Amino acid sequence: MDHFHYKNGVYHAEDVNLVKLAEKIGTPFYCYSTATLTRHYSVFSGHFADVDAKICFAVKSNSNVGVLNTLGKLGCGADVVSEGEIRLAMAAGIKPQDIVFSGVGKTASEMAFALDQDIFQFNVESEPEVDLLNQVAISKDKKARIAVRVNPDVDPKTHAKISTGQKESKFGIPMTAALPLYRHIESLRGIDVQGVSVHIGSQLINLEPFAQAFARVRAFVGELRAEGCTINTLDLGGGLGIPYGQEEPPMPDMYAQIAKREMQGLGCKILFEPGRVLVGNAGILVSRVIYIKKSGSRIFVIVDAAMNDLIRPTLYGAYHDIVPVVTPAGDAPTELVDVVGPVCETGDIFAEQRLLKVPAPGDLVAFRSAGAYGAVMASTYNARPLIAEVMVNGTQSAVVRERQTYEDLISRDTIPTWK
Ligand code: LLP
C-alpha cells in the first residue's frame, strides 16, 4: 500500500498536490512519501519483532540522505557497497555499528575507511578479498568482523541482469569452496568470523528460491559448526519483489515465515538487506509532456524525463505504471502510445505501445514504483542535469536533493593547457 492517490481529480503524494509541487519545483523530479516508507519499514520489521533481527536497508536502491535518515530514525541500519554509501549512511545519522559492507570489489582504502568507522560486518566474497582485508586490519591493529557470502546456486527466477545466486555469477563463493575458506580464515589474525551471508537476486516474485537458499545456508551452518567455526550472524540479503504492474509478489509475512522457519533454533542474529520492498513504491517520477508526435502509425508522447533519469525500462525492459497527474476528461481518446524521453537513443523509451488516455503537451504524468533504482542509477547523459528529489510528509514537502545546475554540470571539466 502506498500514499499516492487522487483527490478531486488531482494526484497527490500524501496531502501534497502534485500539480502545485511541479509548479514550485519544476519537472522532472522524484517524489518520495514518508508515510509510505514508514509503513513499509514497519510492516517488514514488524514481522521480525519476535526474533533477534536487524534490518539493513540496501542503500544502493535509494541513497538519498533524506530517505536514509527517515529509515534510520525508525531503527533501520544500512547495507552498503562502497565508501560513498558508508559516508551517505553516516551523513544520514545511521551508526556504523548498524552498517554491513557487501560487494565483490572492495578496495584497500574502502576497507581502511570502514575499519576506522568500526562497522558491524564485512560480507566478503573471495579469498583475495579476505586476505587483503586481513592485511589492512593488521596494519591498523584491528580485527574485521566478517561473514562469507556464499553462492547457494539457486535460480531466483527473476531478470537475468539481477540474478546473483547461480554458480556462473560473480557473486559469493560456492559452498564447497566456502568450507575450506572458513578454515583458512580461522588462521588469519586480522579477521573475526561472525557469520554467513547470502543474496540470490532482486525482484523475486516467488518464495521458493528463498526457501531453497535459506535451507542450504542452514545446512551449511551445521557443517561450519561441526568444524568448530563460531557462527553468530546470518545475513539473508534482500530481493523481495514488489508489484510494478499486475504481478503479485509474496507478502512480507510469508517471506518472514520462511526465513524464520529456516533459521529457527540456530541461535543467530538474522540480518536482512531489503531495498526495493521498502522504497520502490514509496517513490514516483513526475514529468511533463513536451510534445505529442504522430509518426506513421505511432503516437509518441515525448516527456521531459528520459532514460538518464530512470533507466530501468530500457535496461531491464521494466514496466512502470504511468498515470496522469490530472484525471483526463472522460471523453479523452485512449490510444496505444509510446512514451519516450528526449535522449538521442532509440532505447529512450519508458513504455512501448501502452494503452493510455492521450495526454496534451504541458500535462503532467507520474511514473510509479520509481523509488528504488531510480535516482541512484541516473546519469547526466546528453548533458542533462541530475533532477531534483523531493520528500513529502503529510501536507509538507522538502527538496532533499537540489536539481543540478548547468554550472555544476560544466564546472568539473577543464580545458588542458599543453606545454
Ligand atoms: N543485498 C545485496 C548484496 C544486493 O546485491 C542487493 C541488490 C540487495 C541486497 C537489495 O536487493 P533488493 O531488496 O532491492 O531486491 N538495478 C536493479 C536492481 C539491482 C539489485 C542489485 N542488488 C533494478 O533496477 O531492478
XYZ file of C-alpha atoms and ligand atoms in Angstrom:
444
model
C 0.000 0.000 0.000
C 1.277 3.472 -0.811
C 0.213 7.032 -0.155
C -0.015 8.307 -3.743
C -3.650 8.816 -4.654
C -6.181 11.057 -6.391
C -8.027 13.778 -4.526
C -10.601 15.730 -6.517
C -9.065 14.517 -9.765
C -5.501 15.530 -8.887
C -2.775 13.040 -7.997
C -1.370 13.698 -4.527
C 1.662 12.470 -2.664
C 0.111 12.132 0.796
C -1.606 15.530 1.176
C 0.609 17.334 -1.307
C -0.966 18.355 -4.624
C 1.471 17.282 -7.349
C 0.376 19.945 -9.830
C 1.329 22.627 -7.330
C 4.523 20.827 -6.370
C 5.542 20.577 -10.037
C 4.954 24.311 -10.479
C 7.162 25.043 -7.488
C 9.986 22.564 -8.186
C 9.930 22.344 -11.977
C 9.968 18.988 -13.762
C 11.113 16.273 -13.869
C 11.534 15.306 -10.205
C 11.421 12.293 -7.942
C 8.930 12.424 -5.103
C 9.138 10.160 -2.041
C 6.446 9.625 0.560
C 7.477 9.498 4.208
C 4.256 7.736 5.255
C 4.835 5.006 2.666
C 8.456 4.493 3.663
C 7.449 4.355 7.304
C 4.660 1.914 6.619
C 6.832 -0.363 4.501
C 9.595 -0.414 7.092
C 7.173 -1.017 9.966
C 5.421 -3.866 8.173
C 8.685 -5.537 7.155
C 10.438 -5.136 10.504
C 7.258 -5.943 12.447
C 7.319 -9.478 11.104
C 10.704 -9.992 12.738
C 9.907 -8.331 16.055
C 9.841 -11.733 17.772
C 13.371 -12.758 16.735
C 16.840 -11.214 17.042
C 16.854 -9.456 13.665
C 18.461 -6.386 12.159
C 17.159 -4.724 9.010
C 19.914 -3.091 6.955
C 18.407 -1.085 4.096
C 20.181 -1.662 0.762
C 21.472 1.865 0.183
C 22.138 1.098 -3.478
C 18.389 1.174 -4.106
C 17.976 4.750 -2.876
C 20.857 6.635 -1.322
C 19.173 9.960 -0.719
C 20.191 11.211 2.723
C 16.622 12.330 3.483
C 15.327 8.837 2.738
C 18.157 7.193 4.708
C 17.551 9.479 7.660
C 13.838 8.630 7.676
C 14.603 4.920 7.737
C 17.460 5.339 10.222
C 15.193 7.113 12.691
C 12.871 4.111 12.553
C 15.771 1.896 13.668
C 16.924 0.719 10.258
C 20.605 0.060 9.534
C 22.354 0.084 6.157
C 23.738 -2.426 3.687
C 26.380 -0.614 1.640
C 28.629 -1.470 -1.293
C 31.106 1.407 -1.355
C 32.794 4.012 0.793
C 30.429 6.553 -0.726
C 27.438 4.635 0.590
C 29.027 4.357 4.060
C 29.505 8.109 4.049
C 25.918 8.751 2.917
C 24.508 6.401 5.553
C 26.564 8.091 8.258
C 25.627 11.554 6.984
C 22.024 10.431 7.400
C 22.678 9.548 11.038
C 22.943 5.759 10.692
C 25.525 4.416 13.122
C 28.498 2.423 11.761
C 27.508 -0.360 14.164
C 24.372 -0.763 12.051
C 26.248 -0.984 8.740
C 27.167 -4.100 6.761
C 29.515 -3.760 3.799
C 28.796 -6.029 0.798
C 30.226 -6.121 -2.732
C 32.794 -8.056 -4.763
C 35.308 -5.270 -5.285
C 36.106 -3.516 -2.015
C 39.412 -1.655 -2.288
C 42.039 -1.409 0.442
C 41.202 2.223 1.097
C 37.485 1.447 1.380
C 38.320 -1.344 3.829
C 40.515 1.009 5.836
C 37.758 3.604 5.978
C 35.173 1.027 7.070
C 37.518 -0.368 9.733
C 38.143 3.131 11.076
C 34.391 3.567 11.471
C 34.147 0.136 13.154
C 31.243 -1.058 11.004
C 29.262 -4.105 12.111
C 30.274 -6.584 9.403
C 32.053 -7.058 6.088
C 30.397 -9.567 3.759
C 33.385 -10.962 1.908
C 33.129 -12.564 -1.480
C 36.535 -14.075 -2.337
C 39.758 -15.368 -0.859
C 41.886 -12.484 -2.208
C 39.425 -10.055 -0.630
C 39.695 -11.771 2.775
C 43.487 -11.757 2.543
C 43.564 -8.044 1.723
C 41.084 -7.236 4.491
C 43.266 -9.222 6.897
C 46.350 -7.197 5.928
C 44.540 -3.876 6.198
C 43.109 -4.829 9.602
C 46.507 -5.984 10.907
C 48.124 -2.738 9.750
C 45.586 -0.905 11.931
C 45.824 -3.358 14.796
C 42.147 -4.128 14.352
C 40.020 -7.151 13.613
C 37.464 -7.109 10.810
C 34.222 -8.899 11.651
C 33.171 -10.859 8.591
C 30.587 -13.117 7.072
C 31.393 -15.044 3.914
C 28.829 -14.547 1.183
C 28.010 -17.965 -0.125
C 26.560 -18.705 -3.509
C 23.865 -21.347 -2.992
C 23.371 -21.983 -6.740
C 19.648 -21.318 -6.735
C 17.756 -19.880 -9.688
C 15.860 -16.848 -8.341
C 13.568 -16.841 -11.411
C 13.949 -13.132 -11.989
C 15.536 -10.971 -14.703
C 18.966 -12.303 -15.750
C 20.676 -8.972 -15.041
C 19.579 -9.017 -11.403
C 20.138 -12.716 -10.636
C 23.098 -13.213 -8.318
C 22.900 -16.644 -6.705
C 23.723 -19.058 -9.514
C 27.080 -20.690 -9.952
C 28.076 -18.733 -13.055
C 27.502 -15.419 -11.250
C 30.370 -13.243 -9.999
C 28.799 -13.072 -6.545
C 29.502 -15.163 -3.478
C 31.520 -18.331 -3.059
C 30.171 -21.803 -3.845
C 29.526 -23.666 -0.613
C 32.024 -26.391 -1.472
C 34.759 -23.747 -1.721
C 33.460 -21.753 1.241
C 34.192 -24.501 3.755
C 37.964 -24.537 3.119
C 37.876 -20.734 3.004
C 36.436 -20.597 6.530
C 39.265 -22.941 7.631
C 41.798 -20.600 6.027
C 40.191 -17.563 7.661
C 40.473 -19.140 11.115
C 44.242 -18.730 10.739
C 44.058 -15.002 9.941
C 44.918 -12.636 12.798
C 43.056 -9.653 11.417
C 39.734 -11.396 10.874
C 36.951 -12.441 13.214
C 34.402 -14.748 11.626
C 30.916 -13.980 12.813
C 28.560 -15.292 10.155
C 27.349 -16.367 6.759
C 25.612 -14.187 4.192
C 23.577 -14.891 1.088
C 21.723 -12.838 -1.532
C 20.334 -14.552 -4.609
C 18.809 -11.758 -6.659
C 16.352 -8.924 -6.821
C 12.641 -8.530 -7.634
C 11.841 -12.129 -6.674
C 8.150 -12.777 -7.053
C 8.289 -16.356 -5.917
C 9.201 -17.594 -2.421
C 10.548 -20.986 -3.414
C 14.079 -19.791 -4.329
C 14.362 -18.007 -0.964
C 13.283 -21.195 0.821
C 15.867 -23.240 -1.099
C 18.680 -20.781 -0.486
C 17.887 -20.382 3.223
C 17.689 -24.165 3.686
C 21.120 -24.516 2.068
C 22.515 -21.838 4.366
C 21.045 -23.654 7.353
C 22.681 -26.931 6.367
C 25.956 -25.110 5.744
C 25.883 -23.565 9.236
C 25.670 -27.124 10.596
C 28.788 -28.072 8.619
C 30.677 -24.986 9.773
C 29.810 -25.557 13.393
C 30.882 -29.186 13.118
C 34.291 -27.797 12.060
C 34.389 -25.610 15.143
C 33.510 -22.275 13.470
C 31.573 -19.745 15.528
C 28.597 -18.525 13.540
C 26.502 -15.858 15.241
C 25.012 -13.851 12.361
C 23.125 -14.918 9.273
C 22.631 -12.257 6.642
C 19.808 -13.353 4.353
C 20.169 -10.476 1.877
C 17.333 -8.678 0.143
C 15.431 -9.392 -3.034
C 11.753 -9.458 -2.151
C 9.808 -8.236 -5.192
C 7.141 -5.549 -5.419
C 4.119 -5.080 -7.666
C 5.017 -2.823 -10.615
C 2.015 -3.866 -12.662
C -0.121 -6.957 -12.429
C 2.392 -9.245 -10.690
C 1.548 -10.441 -7.201
C 4.727 -10.793 -5.196
C 4.591 -12.606 -1.872
C 3.573 -10.578 1.137
C 6.373 -9.830 3.607
C 4.689 -12.010 6.266
C 5.042 -15.109 4.055
C 8.670 -14.252 3.366
C 9.257 -13.740 7.099
C 7.659 -17.080 7.923
C 10.065 -18.884 5.610
C 13.106 -17.019 6.877
C 12.159 -17.629 10.492
C 11.361 -21.291 9.868
C 14.733 -21.917 8.203
C 16.701 -20.015 10.848
C 14.816 -21.409 13.827
C 16.908 -22.880 16.612
C 20.250 -21.743 15.167
C 20.604 -19.066 17.842
C 21.860 -16.469 15.347
C 21.135 -12.800 14.828
C 19.431 -12.576 11.427
C 20.224 -9.658 9.139
C 18.167 -8.588 6.134
C 19.156 -6.265 3.317
C 15.875 -5.199 1.713
C 15.976 -2.340 -0.765
C 13.183 -2.310 -3.299
C 10.461 -3.622 -0.991
C 10.967 -0.634 1.321
C 11.398 2.193 -1.193
C 10.176 1.021 -4.606
C 6.571 2.005 -4.184
C 7.421 4.907 -1.880
C 8.609 6.974 -4.848
C 7.342 8.290 -8.158
C 8.911 10.237 -11.005
C 6.909 13.256 -12.115
C 7.421 14.505 -15.650
C 5.774 16.925 -18.062
C 4.683 16.136 -21.590
C 6.588 18.266 -24.117
C 5.102 17.133 -27.430
C 2.738 14.630 -28.932
C 4.372 13.460 -32.138
C 2.429 11.419 -34.642
C 4.629 9.457 -36.986
C 3.132 6.871 -39.321
C 1.008 4.606 -37.175
C 2.789 5.595 -33.946
C 1.857 8.202 -31.382
C 4.878 9.317 -29.364
C 4.274 11.017 -26.047
C 7.524 12.911 -25.567
C 8.114 13.782 -21.914
C 10.837 15.813 -20.201
C 12.196 12.849 -18.205
C 14.422 10.384 -20.020
C 16.411 7.188 -19.736
C 19.158 9.073 -17.930
C 16.685 9.830 -15.118
C 15.073 6.366 -14.938
C 16.960 3.716 -16.824
C 15.007 0.636 -15.693
C 12.631 0.374 -18.667
C 15.379 0.386 -21.261
C 17.936 -1.587 -19.220
C 15.687 -4.374 -17.977
C 12.561 -3.968 -20.087
C 10.959 -2.987 -16.772
C 7.323 -1.974 -16.551
C 6.411 1.216 -14.691
C 2.815 2.256 -14.395
C 2.232 5.684 -15.951
C -0.617 7.732 -14.525
C -1.913 11.185 -15.388
C -1.438 13.734 -12.605
C -4.759 15.327 -13.515
C -7.537 12.876 -14.332
C -8.282 13.283 -18.053
C -11.786 14.101 -19.241
C -13.936 11.014 -19.660
C -14.139 11.511 -23.423
C -10.366 11.891 -23.923
C -9.282 9.321 -26.560
C -7.494 6.172 -25.405
C -4.757 5.014 -27.774
C -1.737 2.802 -27.944
C 1.165 5.206 -27.441
C 4.927 5.136 -26.974
C 6.084 7.214 -24.009
C 9.618 8.400 -24.729
C 12.210 10.872 -23.495
C 14.300 13.463 -25.332
C 17.583 11.480 -25.278
C 19.070 10.689 -28.651
C 18.751 6.919 -28.457
C 16.020 4.699 -29.813
C 16.115 2.909 -26.450
C 14.982 6.017 -24.605
C 11.555 4.525 -24.107
C 9.508 4.337 -20.914
C 6.625 2.407 -22.431
C 6.023 0.947 -25.856
C 2.513 0.549 -27.237
C 0.892 1.316 -23.879
C -2.852 1.923 -23.810
C -3.257 5.410 -22.314
C -5.580 8.371 -22.484
C -3.517 10.546 -24.819
C -2.210 13.490 -22.801
C -1.713 17.001 -24.173
C 1.547 18.966 -24.224
C 2.009 20.535 -20.793
C 0.207 17.730 -18.943
C 1.954 16.021 -16.056
C 2.438 12.275 -15.806
C 3.778 10.174 -12.953
C 5.862 7.029 -13.335
C 5.000 4.880 -10.360
C 7.227 2.492 -8.396
C 10.276 4.645 -9.097
C 11.603 4.912 -5.542
C 14.094 2.062 -5.925
C 16.897 2.048 -8.503
C 15.582 5.278 -9.984
C 17.528 8.360 -8.897
C 20.551 6.261 -7.868
C 21.034 4.981 -11.413
C 20.680 8.387 -13.044
C 23.370 9.920 -15.201
C 23.898 13.204 -16.985
C 23.888 11.602 -20.440
C 23.098 14.143 -23.164
C 24.292 16.816 -20.661
C 21.010 16.626 -18.807
C 21.448 17.832 -15.207
C 20.525 15.352 -12.434
C 16.969 16.034 -11.399
C 15.547 17.137 -8.052
C 14.370 14.754 -5.341
C 11.562 15.814 -3.030
C 10.125 14.200 0.089
C 6.635 14.784 1.350
C 5.275 14.245 4.813
C 1.559 14.928 5.253
C 0.985 18.414 3.878
C 4.689 19.309 3.873
C 7.262 18.912 1.135
C 11.044 19.327 1.198
C 13.628 19.255 -1.570
C 16.035 16.536 -0.396
C 18.276 16.911 -3.406
C 18.554 20.113 -5.384
C 18.333 19.846 -9.120
C 21.847 20.021 -10.549
C 22.576 23.344 -12.182
C 24.239 23.837 -15.542
C 27.155 25.431 -13.656
C 27.514 22.181 -11.605
C 27.410 20.217 -14.806
C 30.172 22.194 -16.501
C 32.337 23.145 -13.547
C 34.233 19.855 -13.130
C 35.566 19.866 -16.685
C 38.691 21.764 -17.643
C 40.473 22.581 -20.861
C 44.037 21.212 -20.720
C 46.886 23.653 -21.044
C 49.535 21.702 -23.014
C 53.164 22.615 -22.610
N 21.900 -7.103 -0.897
C 22.736 -7.264 -1.933
C 24.040 -7.896 -1.701
C 22.366 -6.835 -3.220
O 23.192 -7.013 -4.234
C 21.106 -6.209 -3.415
C 20.693 -5.727 -4.724
C 20.260 -6.054 -2.293
C 20.701 -6.526 -1.060
C 18.919 -5.398 -2.373
O 18.043 -6.091 -3.195
P 16.507 -5.660 -3.267
O 15.903 -5.932 -1.918
O 16.445 -4.230 -3.589
O 15.965 -6.512 -4.329
N 19.108 -2.096 -10.564
C 18.270 -3.270 -10.498
C 18.369 -3.979 -9.184
C 19.793 -4.357 -8.780
C 19.862 -5.080 -7.479
C 21.270 -5.191 -7.019
N 21.432 -5.807 -5.757
C 16.832 -2.875 -10.835
O 16.577 -1.704 -11.097
O 15.941 -3.726 -10.855
